[in-house]
Amino acid sequence: MTSATMQTRDIGSWPKNIALARSTGRGWRDIHAQHVAVEPWTGTLDPVGNPCLGYCVARPAQIRRRIGRGGATEASTLRPRQFHLIPAHDKSEWQRRGRSEMLAMHLRQGLIDETARQMWSATAPRVELDIPLGTSDPLLEQLALAILEILREEPDASSALYVDELVHAMVVRLVRAYTANGRSSRTALENDALDRGEMRRIRDLIEERLAEDLSLEALAAEIGVSPRTLSRVCLKQWGTTVHQYVLSRRVERAKTMLLSTNLAITAIAFDTGFSSQSHLAMAFRRLTGLTPKHYRLIGRS
């Protein structure tokens, strides 16, 4: 279909899919968005000239994807809060298992190209985005959620300007983190300089996901830097390694839970990201000099 001269796919009209909300008729210039309940399917998608950024709103789906002739096959579980991409210029093959809610955002390729030229003085006429299946990106997520919120509201002509600003911020992030020029430039800036917002996002992410995978590699991927860069910056700014910082936050959370709940110590260990009660006990004793059981007894006496 065509939306304001922008070629897109009407994902909400695919067999068995249900369009929960659309941006059609809202006057949005650089994005066509759909909130869609997506059913399992297998098929090949021809390029339409504009990339489609997909954000998983609810319920996971297992996805296999191959982009371009002779491209490698990727397979991953796309979980809520994660992204994937339907490329703008390459044919792609897909197999989806599972029903999920997705926010499908077709972005105008011309805006992406112009943004890249402004940021990197790129001379190439076309910029390719590269977003691996299951990408987590807190900044992109906040922008996508803001667009989804507006999409769920009654149409309002005054929202178009706000959406324009959100889309421009989204495209800047995509060009900066998910293009070849953006990544190479970011690598060249490995000078221990991450802005305060990025470091705050890392701290917030650690607090929100203490029970999940918080490896150096996983955290670095969240803000689009190398593990080496994140390790060096954290050591400089926090005075400790990422691993030790995460460990200390897990122990602090465990201390709070030991005193404020009656949960078994084993349950507290799992809820704070430790692999077992003994793993918690070892870290707890090293940082506090006490076992979790002794700490609970003293704290409640």
mmCIF file with all atom_site columns, C-alpha atoms in Angstrom, residues 8 26 43 75 111 173 182 227 236 253 271 284:
data_model
loop_
_atom_site.group_PDB
_atom_site.id
_atom_site.type_symbol
_atom_site.label_atom_id
_atom_site.label_alt_id
_atom_site.label_comp_id
_atom_site.label_asym_id
_atom_site.label_entity_id
_atom_site.label_seq_id
_atom_site.pdbx_PDB_ins_code
_atom_site.Cartn_x
_atom_site.Cartn_y
_atom_site.Cartn_z
_atom_site.occupancy
_atom_site.B_iso_or_equiv
_atom_site.pdbx_formal_charge
_atom_site.auth_seq_id
_atom_site.auth_comp_id
_atom_site.auth_asym_id
_atom_site.auth_atom_id
_atom_site.pdbx_PDB_model_num
ATOM 1  C CA . THR A 1 8   ? 4.721  0.173   2.961  1.00 0.00 ? 8   THR A CA 1
ATOM 2  C CA . ARG A 1 26  ? -3.352 11.043  10.761 1.00 0.00 ? 26  ARG A CA 1
ATOM 3  C CA . GLY A 1 43  ? 6.675  -16.414 3.473  1.00 0.00 ? 43  GLY A CA 1
ATOM 4  C CA . ALA A 1 75  ? 16.864 -17.698 14.404 1.00 0.00 ? 75  ALA A CA 1
ATOM 5  C CA . LEU A 1 111 ? 14.763 10.718  5.949  1.00 0.00 ? 111 LEU A CA 1
ATOM 6  C CA . ARG A 1 173 ? 19.431 6.657   16.943 1.00 0.00 ? 173 ARG A CA 1
ATOM 7  C CA . GLY A 1 182 ? 27.567 4.810   12.717 1.00 0.00 ? 182 GLY A CA 1
ATOM 8  C CA . PRO A 1 227 ? 32.195 -4.457  25.891 1.00 0.00 ? 227 PRO A CA 1
ATOM 9  C CA . LYS A 1 236 ? 36.719 5.011   35.499 1.00 0.00 ? 236 LYS A CA 1
ATOM 10 C CA . ARG A 1 253 ? 18.535 -6.109  46.811 1.00 0.00 ? 253 ARG A CA 1
ATOM 11 C CA . ASP A 1 271 ? 14.925 -13.232 42.346 1.00 0.00 ? 271 ASP A CA 1
ATOM 12 C CA . PHE A 1 284 ? 26.847 -12.090 50.532 1.00 0.00 ? 284 PHE A CA 1
#
